Tab-separated table of C-alpha atoms and ligand atoms in Angstrom:
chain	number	residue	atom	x	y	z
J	21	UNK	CA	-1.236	-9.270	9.841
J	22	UNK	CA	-2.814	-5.848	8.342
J	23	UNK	CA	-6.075	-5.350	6.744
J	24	UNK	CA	-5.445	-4.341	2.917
J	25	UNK	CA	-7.654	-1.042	2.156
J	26	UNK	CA	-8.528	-1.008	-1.476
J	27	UNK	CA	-9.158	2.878	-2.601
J	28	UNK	CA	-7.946	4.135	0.726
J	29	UNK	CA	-6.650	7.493	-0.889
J	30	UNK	CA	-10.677	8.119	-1.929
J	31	UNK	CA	-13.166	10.383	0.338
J	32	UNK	CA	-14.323	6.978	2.171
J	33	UNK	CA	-11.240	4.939	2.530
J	34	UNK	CA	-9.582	7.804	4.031
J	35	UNK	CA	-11.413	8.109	6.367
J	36	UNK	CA	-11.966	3.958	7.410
J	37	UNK	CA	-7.614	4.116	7.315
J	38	UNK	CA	-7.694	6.863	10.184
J	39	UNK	CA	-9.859	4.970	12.059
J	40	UNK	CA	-8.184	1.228	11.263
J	41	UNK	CA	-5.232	3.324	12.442
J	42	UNK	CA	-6.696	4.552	15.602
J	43	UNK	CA	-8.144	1.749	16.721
J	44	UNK	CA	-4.690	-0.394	16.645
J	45	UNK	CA	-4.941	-2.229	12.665
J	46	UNK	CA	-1.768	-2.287	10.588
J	47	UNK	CA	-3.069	-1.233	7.259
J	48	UNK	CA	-2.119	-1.402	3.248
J	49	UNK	CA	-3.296	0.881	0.790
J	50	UNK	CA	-3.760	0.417	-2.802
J	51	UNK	CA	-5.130	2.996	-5.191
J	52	UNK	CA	-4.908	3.836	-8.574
J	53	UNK	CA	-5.070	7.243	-7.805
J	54	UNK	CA	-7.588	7.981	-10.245
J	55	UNK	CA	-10.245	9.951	-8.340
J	56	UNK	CA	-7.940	10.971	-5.665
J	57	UNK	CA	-4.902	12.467	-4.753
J	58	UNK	CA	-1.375	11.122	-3.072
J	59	UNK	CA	-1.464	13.655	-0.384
J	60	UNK	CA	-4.828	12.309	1.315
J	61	UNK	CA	-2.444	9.582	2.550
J	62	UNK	CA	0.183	11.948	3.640
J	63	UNK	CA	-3.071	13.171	5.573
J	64	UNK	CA	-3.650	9.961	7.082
J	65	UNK	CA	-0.059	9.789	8.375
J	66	UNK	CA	-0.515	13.107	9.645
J	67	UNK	CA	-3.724	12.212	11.936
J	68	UNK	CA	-2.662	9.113	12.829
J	69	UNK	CA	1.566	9.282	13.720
J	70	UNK	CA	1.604	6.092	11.602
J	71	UNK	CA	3.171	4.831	9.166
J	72	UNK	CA	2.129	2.419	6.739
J	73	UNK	CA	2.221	0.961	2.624
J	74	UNK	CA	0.844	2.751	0.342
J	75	UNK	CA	0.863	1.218	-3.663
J	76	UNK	CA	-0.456	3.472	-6.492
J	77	UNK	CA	-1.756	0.065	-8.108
J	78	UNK	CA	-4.666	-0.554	-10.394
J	79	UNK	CA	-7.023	-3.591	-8.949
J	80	UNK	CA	-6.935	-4.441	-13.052
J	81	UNK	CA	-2.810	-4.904	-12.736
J	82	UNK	CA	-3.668	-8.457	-11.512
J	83	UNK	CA	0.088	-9.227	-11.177
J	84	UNK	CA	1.103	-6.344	-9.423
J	85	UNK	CA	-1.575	-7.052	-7.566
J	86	UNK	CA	-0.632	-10.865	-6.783
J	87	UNK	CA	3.029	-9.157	-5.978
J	88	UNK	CA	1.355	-6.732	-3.060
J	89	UNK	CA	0.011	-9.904	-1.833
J	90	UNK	CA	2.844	-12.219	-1.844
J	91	UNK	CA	4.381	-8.991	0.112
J	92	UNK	CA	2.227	-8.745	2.920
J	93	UNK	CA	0.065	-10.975	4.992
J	94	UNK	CA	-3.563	-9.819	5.234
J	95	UNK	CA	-6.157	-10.853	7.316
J	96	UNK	CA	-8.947	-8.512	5.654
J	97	UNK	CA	-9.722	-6.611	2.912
J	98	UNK	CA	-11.880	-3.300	2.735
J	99	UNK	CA	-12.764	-2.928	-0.786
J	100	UNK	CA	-13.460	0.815	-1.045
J	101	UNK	CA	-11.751	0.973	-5.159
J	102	UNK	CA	-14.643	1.719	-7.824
J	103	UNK	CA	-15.604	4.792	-10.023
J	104	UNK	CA	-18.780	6.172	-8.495
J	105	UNK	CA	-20.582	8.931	-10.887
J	106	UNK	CA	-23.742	7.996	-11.741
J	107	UNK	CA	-24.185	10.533	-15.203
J	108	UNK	CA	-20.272	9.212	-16.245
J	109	UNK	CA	-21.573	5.239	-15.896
J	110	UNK	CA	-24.049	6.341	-18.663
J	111	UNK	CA	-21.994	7.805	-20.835
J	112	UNK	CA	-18.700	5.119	-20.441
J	113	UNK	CA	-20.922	2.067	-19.382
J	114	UNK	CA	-18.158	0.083	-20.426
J	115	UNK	CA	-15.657	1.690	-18.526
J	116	UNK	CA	-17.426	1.090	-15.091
J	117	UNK	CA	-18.047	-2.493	-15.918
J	118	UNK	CA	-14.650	-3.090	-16.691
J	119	UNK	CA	-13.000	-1.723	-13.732
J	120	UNK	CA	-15.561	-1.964	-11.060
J	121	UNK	CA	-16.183	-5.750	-11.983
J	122	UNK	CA	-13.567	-7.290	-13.336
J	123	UNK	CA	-11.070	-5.452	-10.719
J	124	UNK	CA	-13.653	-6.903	-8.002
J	125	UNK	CA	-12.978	-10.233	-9.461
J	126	UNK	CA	-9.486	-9.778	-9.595
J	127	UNK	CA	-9.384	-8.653	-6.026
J	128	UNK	CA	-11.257	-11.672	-5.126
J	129	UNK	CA	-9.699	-14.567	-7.449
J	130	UNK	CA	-6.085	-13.285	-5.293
J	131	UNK	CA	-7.669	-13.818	-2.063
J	132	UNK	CA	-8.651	-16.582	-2.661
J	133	UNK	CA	-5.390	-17.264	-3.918
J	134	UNK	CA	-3.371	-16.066	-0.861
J	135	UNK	CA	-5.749	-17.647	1.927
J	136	UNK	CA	-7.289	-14.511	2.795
J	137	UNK	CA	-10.999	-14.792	2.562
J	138	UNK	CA	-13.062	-11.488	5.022
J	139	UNK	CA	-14.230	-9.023	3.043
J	140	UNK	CA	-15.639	-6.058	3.905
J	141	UNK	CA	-17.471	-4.531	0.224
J	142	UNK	CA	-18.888	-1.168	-0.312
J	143	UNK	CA	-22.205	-1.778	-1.859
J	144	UNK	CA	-25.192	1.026	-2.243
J	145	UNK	CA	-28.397	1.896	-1.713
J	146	UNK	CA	-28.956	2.449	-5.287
J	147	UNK	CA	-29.236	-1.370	-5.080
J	148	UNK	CA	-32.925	-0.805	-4.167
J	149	UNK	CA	-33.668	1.196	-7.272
J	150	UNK	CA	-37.441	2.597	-7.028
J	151	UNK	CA	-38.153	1.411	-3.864
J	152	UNK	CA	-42.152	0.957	-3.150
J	153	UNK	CA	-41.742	2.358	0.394
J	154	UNK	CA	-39.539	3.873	2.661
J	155	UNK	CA	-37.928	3.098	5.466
J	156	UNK	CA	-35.611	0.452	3.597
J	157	UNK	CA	-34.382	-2.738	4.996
J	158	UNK	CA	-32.264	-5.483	3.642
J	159	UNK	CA	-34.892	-7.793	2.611
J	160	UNK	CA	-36.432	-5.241	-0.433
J	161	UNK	CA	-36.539	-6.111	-3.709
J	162	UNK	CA	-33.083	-5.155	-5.895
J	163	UNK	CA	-32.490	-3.438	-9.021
J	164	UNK	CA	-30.555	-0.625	-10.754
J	165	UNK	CA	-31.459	2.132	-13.082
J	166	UNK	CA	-28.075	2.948	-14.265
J	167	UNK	CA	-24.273	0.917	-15.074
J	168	UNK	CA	-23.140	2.200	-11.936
J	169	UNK	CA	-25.980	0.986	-9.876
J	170	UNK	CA	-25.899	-2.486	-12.130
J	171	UNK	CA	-22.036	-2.793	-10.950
J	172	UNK	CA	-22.649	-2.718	-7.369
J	173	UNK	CA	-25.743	-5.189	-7.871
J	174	UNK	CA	-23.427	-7.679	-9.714
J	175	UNK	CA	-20.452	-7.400	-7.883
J	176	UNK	CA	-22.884	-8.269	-4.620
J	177	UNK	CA	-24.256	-11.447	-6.523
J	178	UNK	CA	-20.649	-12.457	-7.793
J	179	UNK	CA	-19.582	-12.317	-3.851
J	180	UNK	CA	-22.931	-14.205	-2.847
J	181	UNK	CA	-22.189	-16.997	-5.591
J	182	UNK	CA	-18.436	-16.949	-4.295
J	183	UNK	CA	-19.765	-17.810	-1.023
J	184	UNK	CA	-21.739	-20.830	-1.783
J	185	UNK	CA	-19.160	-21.872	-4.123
J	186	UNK	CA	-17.185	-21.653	-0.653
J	187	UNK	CA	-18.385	-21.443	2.711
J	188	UNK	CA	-14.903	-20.439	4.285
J	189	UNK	CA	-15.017	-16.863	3.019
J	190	UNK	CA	-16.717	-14.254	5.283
J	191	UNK	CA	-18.473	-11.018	3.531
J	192	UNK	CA	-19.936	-7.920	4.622
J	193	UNK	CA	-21.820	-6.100	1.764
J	194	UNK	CA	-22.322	-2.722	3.235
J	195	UNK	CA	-25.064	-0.635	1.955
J	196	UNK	CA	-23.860	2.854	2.022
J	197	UNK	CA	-27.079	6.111	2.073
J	198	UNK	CA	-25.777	9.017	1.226
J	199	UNK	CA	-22.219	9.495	3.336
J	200	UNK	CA	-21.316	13.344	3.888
J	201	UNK	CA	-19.410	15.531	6.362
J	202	UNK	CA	-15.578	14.647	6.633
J	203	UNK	CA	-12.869	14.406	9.532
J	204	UNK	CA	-13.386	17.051	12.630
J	205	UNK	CA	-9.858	18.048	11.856
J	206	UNK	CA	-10.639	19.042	8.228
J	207	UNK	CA	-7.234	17.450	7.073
J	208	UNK	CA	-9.368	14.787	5.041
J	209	UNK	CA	-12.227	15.014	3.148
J	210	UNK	CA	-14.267	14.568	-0.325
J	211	UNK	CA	-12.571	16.139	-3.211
J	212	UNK	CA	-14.746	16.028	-6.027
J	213	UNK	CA	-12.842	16.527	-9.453
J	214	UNK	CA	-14.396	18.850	-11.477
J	215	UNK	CA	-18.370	20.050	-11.258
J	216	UNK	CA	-20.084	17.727	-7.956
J	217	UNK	CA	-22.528	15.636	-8.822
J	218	UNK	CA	-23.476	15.222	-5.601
J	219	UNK	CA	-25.525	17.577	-3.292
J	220	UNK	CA	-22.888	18.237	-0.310
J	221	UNK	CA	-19.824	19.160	-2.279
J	222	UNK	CA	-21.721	21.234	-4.432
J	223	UNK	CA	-23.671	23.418	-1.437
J	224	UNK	CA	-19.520	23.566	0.053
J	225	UNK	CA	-18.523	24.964	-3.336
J	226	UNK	CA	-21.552	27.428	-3.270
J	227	UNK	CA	-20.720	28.172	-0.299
J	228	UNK	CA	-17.177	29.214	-0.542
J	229	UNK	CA	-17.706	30.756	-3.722
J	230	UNK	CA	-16.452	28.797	-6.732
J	231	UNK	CA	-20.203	27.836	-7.980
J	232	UNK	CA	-22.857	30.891	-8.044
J	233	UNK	CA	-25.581	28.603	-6.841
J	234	UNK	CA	-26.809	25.358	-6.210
J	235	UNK	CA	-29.432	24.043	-8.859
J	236	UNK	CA	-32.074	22.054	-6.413
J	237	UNK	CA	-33.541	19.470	-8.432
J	238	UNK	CA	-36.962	19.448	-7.978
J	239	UNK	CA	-39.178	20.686	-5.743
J	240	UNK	CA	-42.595	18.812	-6.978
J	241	UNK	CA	-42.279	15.527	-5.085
J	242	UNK	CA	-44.016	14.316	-2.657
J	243	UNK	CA	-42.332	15.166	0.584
J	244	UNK	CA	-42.963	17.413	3.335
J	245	UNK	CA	-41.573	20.248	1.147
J	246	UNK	CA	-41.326	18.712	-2.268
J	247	UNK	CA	-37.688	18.077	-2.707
J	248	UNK	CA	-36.118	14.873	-2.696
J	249	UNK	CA	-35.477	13.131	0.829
J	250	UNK	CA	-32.308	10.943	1.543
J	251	UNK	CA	-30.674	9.284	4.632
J	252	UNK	CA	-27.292	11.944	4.878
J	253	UNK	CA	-24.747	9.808	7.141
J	254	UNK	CA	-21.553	11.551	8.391
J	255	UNK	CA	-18.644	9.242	7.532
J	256	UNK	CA	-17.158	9.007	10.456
J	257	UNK	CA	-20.203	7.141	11.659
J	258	UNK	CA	-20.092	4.730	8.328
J	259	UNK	CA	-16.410	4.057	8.402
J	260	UNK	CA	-17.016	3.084	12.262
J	261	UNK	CA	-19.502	0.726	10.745
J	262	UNK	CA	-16.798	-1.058	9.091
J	263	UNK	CA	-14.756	-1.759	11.932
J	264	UNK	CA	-18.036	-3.404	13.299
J	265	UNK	CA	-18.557	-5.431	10.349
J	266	UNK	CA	-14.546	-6.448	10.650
J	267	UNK	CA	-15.405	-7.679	14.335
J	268	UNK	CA	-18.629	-9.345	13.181
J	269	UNK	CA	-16.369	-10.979	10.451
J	270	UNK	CA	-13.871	-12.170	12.815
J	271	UNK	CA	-16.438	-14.494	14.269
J	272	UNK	CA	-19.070	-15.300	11.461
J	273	UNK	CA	-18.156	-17.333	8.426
J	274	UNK	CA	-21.195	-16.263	5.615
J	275	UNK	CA	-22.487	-13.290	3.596
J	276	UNK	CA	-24.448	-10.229	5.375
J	277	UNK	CA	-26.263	-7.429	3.880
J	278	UNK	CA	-26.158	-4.260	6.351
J	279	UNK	CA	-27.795	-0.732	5.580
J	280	UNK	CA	-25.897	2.080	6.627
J	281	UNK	CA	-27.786	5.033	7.334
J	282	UNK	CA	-29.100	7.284	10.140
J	283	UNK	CA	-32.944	5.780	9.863
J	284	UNK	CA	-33.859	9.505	9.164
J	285	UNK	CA	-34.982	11.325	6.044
J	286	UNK	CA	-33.691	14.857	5.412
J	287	UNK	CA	-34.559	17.140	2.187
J	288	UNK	CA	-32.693	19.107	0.157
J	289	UNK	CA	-33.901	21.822	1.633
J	290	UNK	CA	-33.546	20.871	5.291
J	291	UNK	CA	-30.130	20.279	4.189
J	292	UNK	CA	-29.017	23.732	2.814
J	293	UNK	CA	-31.162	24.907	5.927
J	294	UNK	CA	-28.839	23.553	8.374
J	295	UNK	CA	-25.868	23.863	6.750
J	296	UNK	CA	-27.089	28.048	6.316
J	297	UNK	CA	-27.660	28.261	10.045
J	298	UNK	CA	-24.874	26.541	11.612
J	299	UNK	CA	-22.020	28.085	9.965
J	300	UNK	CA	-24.184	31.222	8.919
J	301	UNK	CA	-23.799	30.616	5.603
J	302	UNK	CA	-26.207	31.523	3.240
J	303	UNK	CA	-26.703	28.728	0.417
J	304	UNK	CA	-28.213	30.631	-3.149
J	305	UNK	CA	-30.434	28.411	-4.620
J	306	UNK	CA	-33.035	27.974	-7.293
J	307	UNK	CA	-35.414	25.012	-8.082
J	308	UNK	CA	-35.197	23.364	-11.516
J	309	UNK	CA	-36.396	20.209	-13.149
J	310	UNK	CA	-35.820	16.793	-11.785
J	311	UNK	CA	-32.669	15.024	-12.191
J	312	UNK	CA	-33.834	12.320	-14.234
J	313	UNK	CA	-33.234	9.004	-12.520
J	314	UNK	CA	-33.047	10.303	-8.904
J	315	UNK	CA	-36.241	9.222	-6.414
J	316	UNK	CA	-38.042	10.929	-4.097
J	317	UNK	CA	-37.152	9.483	-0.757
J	318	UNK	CA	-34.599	6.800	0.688
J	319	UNK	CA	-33.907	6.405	3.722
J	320	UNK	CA	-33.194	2.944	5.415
J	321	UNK	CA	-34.303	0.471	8.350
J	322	UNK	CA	-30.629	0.176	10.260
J	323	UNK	CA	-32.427	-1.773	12.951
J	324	UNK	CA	-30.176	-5.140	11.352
J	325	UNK	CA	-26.539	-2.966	11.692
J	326	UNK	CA	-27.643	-2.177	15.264
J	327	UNK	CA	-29.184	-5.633	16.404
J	328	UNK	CA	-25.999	-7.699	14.767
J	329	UNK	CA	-23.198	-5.055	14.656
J	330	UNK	CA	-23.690	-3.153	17.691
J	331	UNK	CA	-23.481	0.168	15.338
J	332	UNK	CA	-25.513	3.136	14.825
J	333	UNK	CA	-25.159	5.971	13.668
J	334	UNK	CA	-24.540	9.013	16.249
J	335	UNK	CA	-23.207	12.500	14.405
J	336	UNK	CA	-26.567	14.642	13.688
J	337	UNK	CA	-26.942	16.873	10.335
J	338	UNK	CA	-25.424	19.892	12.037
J	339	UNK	CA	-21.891	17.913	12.420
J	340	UNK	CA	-22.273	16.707	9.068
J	341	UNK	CA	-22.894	20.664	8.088
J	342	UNK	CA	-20.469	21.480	9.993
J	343	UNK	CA	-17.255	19.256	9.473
J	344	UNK	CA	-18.170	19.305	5.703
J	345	UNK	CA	-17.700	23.324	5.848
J	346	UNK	CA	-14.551	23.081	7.603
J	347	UNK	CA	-13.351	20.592	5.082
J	348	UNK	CA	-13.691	23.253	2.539
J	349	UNK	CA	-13.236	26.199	4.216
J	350	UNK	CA	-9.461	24.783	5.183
J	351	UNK	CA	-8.769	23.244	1.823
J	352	UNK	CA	-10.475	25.542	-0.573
J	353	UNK	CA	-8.628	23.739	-3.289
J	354	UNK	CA	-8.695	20.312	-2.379
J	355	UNK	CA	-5.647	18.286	-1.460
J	356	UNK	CA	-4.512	20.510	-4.749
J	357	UNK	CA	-1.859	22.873	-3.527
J	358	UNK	CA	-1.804	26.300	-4.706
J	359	UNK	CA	1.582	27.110	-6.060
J	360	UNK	CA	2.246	30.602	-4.875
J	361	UNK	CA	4.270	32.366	-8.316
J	362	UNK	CA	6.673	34.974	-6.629
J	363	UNK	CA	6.935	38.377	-8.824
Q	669	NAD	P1	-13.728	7.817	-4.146
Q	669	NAD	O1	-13.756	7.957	-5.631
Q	669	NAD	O2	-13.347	8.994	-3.336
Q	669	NAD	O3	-12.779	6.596	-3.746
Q	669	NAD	C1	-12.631	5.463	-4.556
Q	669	NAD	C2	-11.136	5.251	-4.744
Q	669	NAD	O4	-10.924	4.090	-5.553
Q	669	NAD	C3	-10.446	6.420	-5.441
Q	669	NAD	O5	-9.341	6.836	-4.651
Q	669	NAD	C4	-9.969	5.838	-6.769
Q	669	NAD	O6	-8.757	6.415	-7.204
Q	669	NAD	C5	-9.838	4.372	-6.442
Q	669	NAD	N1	-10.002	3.446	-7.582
Q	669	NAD	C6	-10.991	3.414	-8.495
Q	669	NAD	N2	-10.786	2.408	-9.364
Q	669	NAD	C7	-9.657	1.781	-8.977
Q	669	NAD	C8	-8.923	0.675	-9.487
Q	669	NAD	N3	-9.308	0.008	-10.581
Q	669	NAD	N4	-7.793	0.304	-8.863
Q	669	NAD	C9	-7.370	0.976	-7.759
Q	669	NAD	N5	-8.010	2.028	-7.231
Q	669	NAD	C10	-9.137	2.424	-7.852
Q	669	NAD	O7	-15.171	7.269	-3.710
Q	669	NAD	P2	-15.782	7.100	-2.261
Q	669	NAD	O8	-16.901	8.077	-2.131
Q	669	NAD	O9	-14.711	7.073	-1.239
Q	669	NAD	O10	-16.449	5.669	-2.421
Q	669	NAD	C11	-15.806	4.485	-1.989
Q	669	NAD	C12	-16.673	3.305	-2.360
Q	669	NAD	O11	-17.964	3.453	-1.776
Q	669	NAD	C13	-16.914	3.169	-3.868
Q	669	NAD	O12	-16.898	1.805	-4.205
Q	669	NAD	C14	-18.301	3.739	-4.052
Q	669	NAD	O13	-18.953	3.190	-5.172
Q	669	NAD	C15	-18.976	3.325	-2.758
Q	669	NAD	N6	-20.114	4.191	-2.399
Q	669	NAD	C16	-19.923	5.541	-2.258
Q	669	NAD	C17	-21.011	6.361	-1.957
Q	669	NAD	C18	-20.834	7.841	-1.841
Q	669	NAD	O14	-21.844	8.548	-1.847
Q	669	NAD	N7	-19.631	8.370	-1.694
Q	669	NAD	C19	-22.294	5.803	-1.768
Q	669	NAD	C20	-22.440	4.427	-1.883
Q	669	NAD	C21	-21.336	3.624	-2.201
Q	670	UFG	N1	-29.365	17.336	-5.596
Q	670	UFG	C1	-29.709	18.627	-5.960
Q	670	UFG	N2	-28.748	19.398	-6.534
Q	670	UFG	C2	-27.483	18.949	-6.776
Q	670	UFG	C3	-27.151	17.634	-6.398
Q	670	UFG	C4	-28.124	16.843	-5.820
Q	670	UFG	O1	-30.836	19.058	-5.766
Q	670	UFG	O2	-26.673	19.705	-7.323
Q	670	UFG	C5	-30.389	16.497	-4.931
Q	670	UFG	C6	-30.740	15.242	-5.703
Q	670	UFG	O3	-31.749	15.497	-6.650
Q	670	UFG	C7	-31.179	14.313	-4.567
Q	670	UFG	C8	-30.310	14.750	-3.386
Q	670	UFG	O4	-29.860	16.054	-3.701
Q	670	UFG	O5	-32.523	14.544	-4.263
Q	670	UFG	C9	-29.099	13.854	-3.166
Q	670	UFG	O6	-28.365	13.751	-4.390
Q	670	UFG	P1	-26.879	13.174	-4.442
Q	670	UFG	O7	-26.432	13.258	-5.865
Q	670	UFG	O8	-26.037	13.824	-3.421
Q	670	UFG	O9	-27.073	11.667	-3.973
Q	670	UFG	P2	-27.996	10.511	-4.551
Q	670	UFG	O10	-28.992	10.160	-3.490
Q	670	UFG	O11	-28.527	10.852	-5.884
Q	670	UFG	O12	-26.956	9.333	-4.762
Q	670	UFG	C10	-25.933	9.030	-3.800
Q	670	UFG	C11	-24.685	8.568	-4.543
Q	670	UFG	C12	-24.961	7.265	-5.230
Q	670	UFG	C13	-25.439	6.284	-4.220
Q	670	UFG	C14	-26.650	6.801	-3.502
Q	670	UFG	C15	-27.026	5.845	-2.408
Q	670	UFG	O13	-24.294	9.526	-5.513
Q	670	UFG	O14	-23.777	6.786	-5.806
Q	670	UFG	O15	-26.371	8.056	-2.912
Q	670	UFG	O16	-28.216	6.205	-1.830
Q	670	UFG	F1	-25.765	5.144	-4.865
């Protein structure tokens, strides 16, 4: 039995197929390879000693799909595969929708197919949209300003009505914050193509040089110093959520909603601040407008993950700082390897 790991070559599955790895799971991977690179799994086999299957297969390729399943005998899935960027959901709505839903669907419809109904999903707190307060637990009121956001609020309500169309399967819809940092052994981590949208890899980039400085966005809300608070989670601590959820699966037939974040708020600029200080670094910056769309603060309630899970999070925002750095500071190109031209 092995738990198939959709979008294990990504920055999060990566990481959740170490520690499958390490904790004693037999794993398959499946990825399309289309925000990530073949050599992250060479990475996993590296930091593990193990080997394991690895199919470059799109979740829409239903019968290749069905083939990887008639191959191997699952007992779980982790469904990690989905395009992410918020600004690119906007512009190729269509694109998101297709691919995020329908290969959810697909994912699911062989599952079913094959007996093989735990499912561990990777939802988001941008299914809380504006939330009215802060700190945010399970039971708030959902929405989504954007395709992305309305992808992982419809795939969630597809799984729910899967359930009560059949109260065999078992679902975790996991609730991501805002996941940084990377492996302490900087041999895995995010590799954004192109610009970052997101605040970590760009301060890295900074950082290291290939950006001249990071645009803050905002500094006129209404937080302690008027940039925009979020719950930062290092993703060692999320992926070692989904092993909990796994357990919890193992002995709960139903659908659960778990946050996963620290319970803590952190700005922008408590952000670059630690990651300045701990690996004397210092960030360039300047404020600018607001990012439209983004809110002020987020941060969750994880009481639920710890009460029913047994998980919380333990790595502080100087590991984060600090393993994220490495990360970059080892592979200043990515899993892209520079080609050394011999004159
Ligand atoms: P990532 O882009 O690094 O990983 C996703 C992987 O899925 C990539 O390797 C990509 O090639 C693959 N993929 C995409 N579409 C596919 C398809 N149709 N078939 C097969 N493979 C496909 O992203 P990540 O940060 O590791 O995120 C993993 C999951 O967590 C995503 O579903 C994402 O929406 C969700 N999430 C991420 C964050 C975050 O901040 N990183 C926050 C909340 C939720
Ligand atoms: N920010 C900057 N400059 C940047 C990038 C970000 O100031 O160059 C700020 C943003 O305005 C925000 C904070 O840093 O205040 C965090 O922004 P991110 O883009 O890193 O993360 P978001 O909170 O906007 O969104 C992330 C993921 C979403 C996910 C959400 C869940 O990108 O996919 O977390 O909370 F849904």
């Amino acid at each position: 039995m092995s738990i198939l790991v959709t979008g294990g070559a990504g920055y999060i599955g990566s990481h959740a197929a170490v520690e499958l790895l390490k904790t004693g799971y037999d794993i398959v991977i499946v990825d399309n390879l289309s925000n990530s690179n073949f050599e992250s799994i060479n990475r996993v086999k590296e930091l593990t000693g193990k080997e394991f299957p690895f199919y470059k297969c799109d979740l829409l390729d239903r019968d290749e799909l069905n083939t990887i399943f008639e191959n191997h005998n699952f007992e779980a899935v982790m469904h990690f595969a989905g395009l992410k960027a918020v600004g690119e959901s906007v512009e190729i709505p269509l694109m998101y929708y297709h691919n995020n839903i329908t290969g959810t669907i697909n994912l699911c419809d062989l599952m079913a197919k094959h007996d093989v109904k735990k499912l561990v999903f990777s939802s988001s707190a941008t299914v809380y949209g504006h939330p009215d307060s802060v700190p945010i637990d399970e039971s708030f009121p959902l929405s989504a300003t954007n395709p992305y956001g309305r992808t992982k609020l419809m795939i969630e309500d597809i799984l729910r009505d899967l359930y009560i169309s059949d109260s065999t399967w078992r679902i975790a819809l996991l609730r991501y914050f805002n996941p940084i940092g990377a492996h302490e052994s900087g041999r895995i981590g995010e590799n954004p193509n192109g610009i970052p949208n997101n605040l970590m890899p760009y301060i890295t980039q900074v950082a290291i040089g290939k950006r001249e400085k990071l645009s803050v966005f905002g500094n006129d809300y209404e937080t302690h110093d008027g940039t925009g608070v979020r719950d930062f989670i290092h993703v060692i601590d999320l992926v070692k959520g989904h092993l909990k959820a796994l357990k919890f699966l193992d002995k709960n037939k139903g659908i659960e909603t778990f946050n996963l974040g620290t319970g803590t708020g952190y700005s922008v600029m408590d952000l670059i601040n630690a990651f300045s200080t701990i690996n004397s670094k210092a960030i360039p910056y300047q404020f600018v407008d607001r990012r439209p769309g983004d809110i002020a603060i987020c941060y969750a309630n994880p009481t639920k993950a710890e009460k029913v899970l047994g998980w919380r999070a333990e790595k502080d925002l100087n590991e984060m700082c600090k393993d994220s750095w490495k990360w970059q500071t080892d592979n200043p190109n990515g899993y892209e390897q520079k080609v050394l031209v011999q004159s």
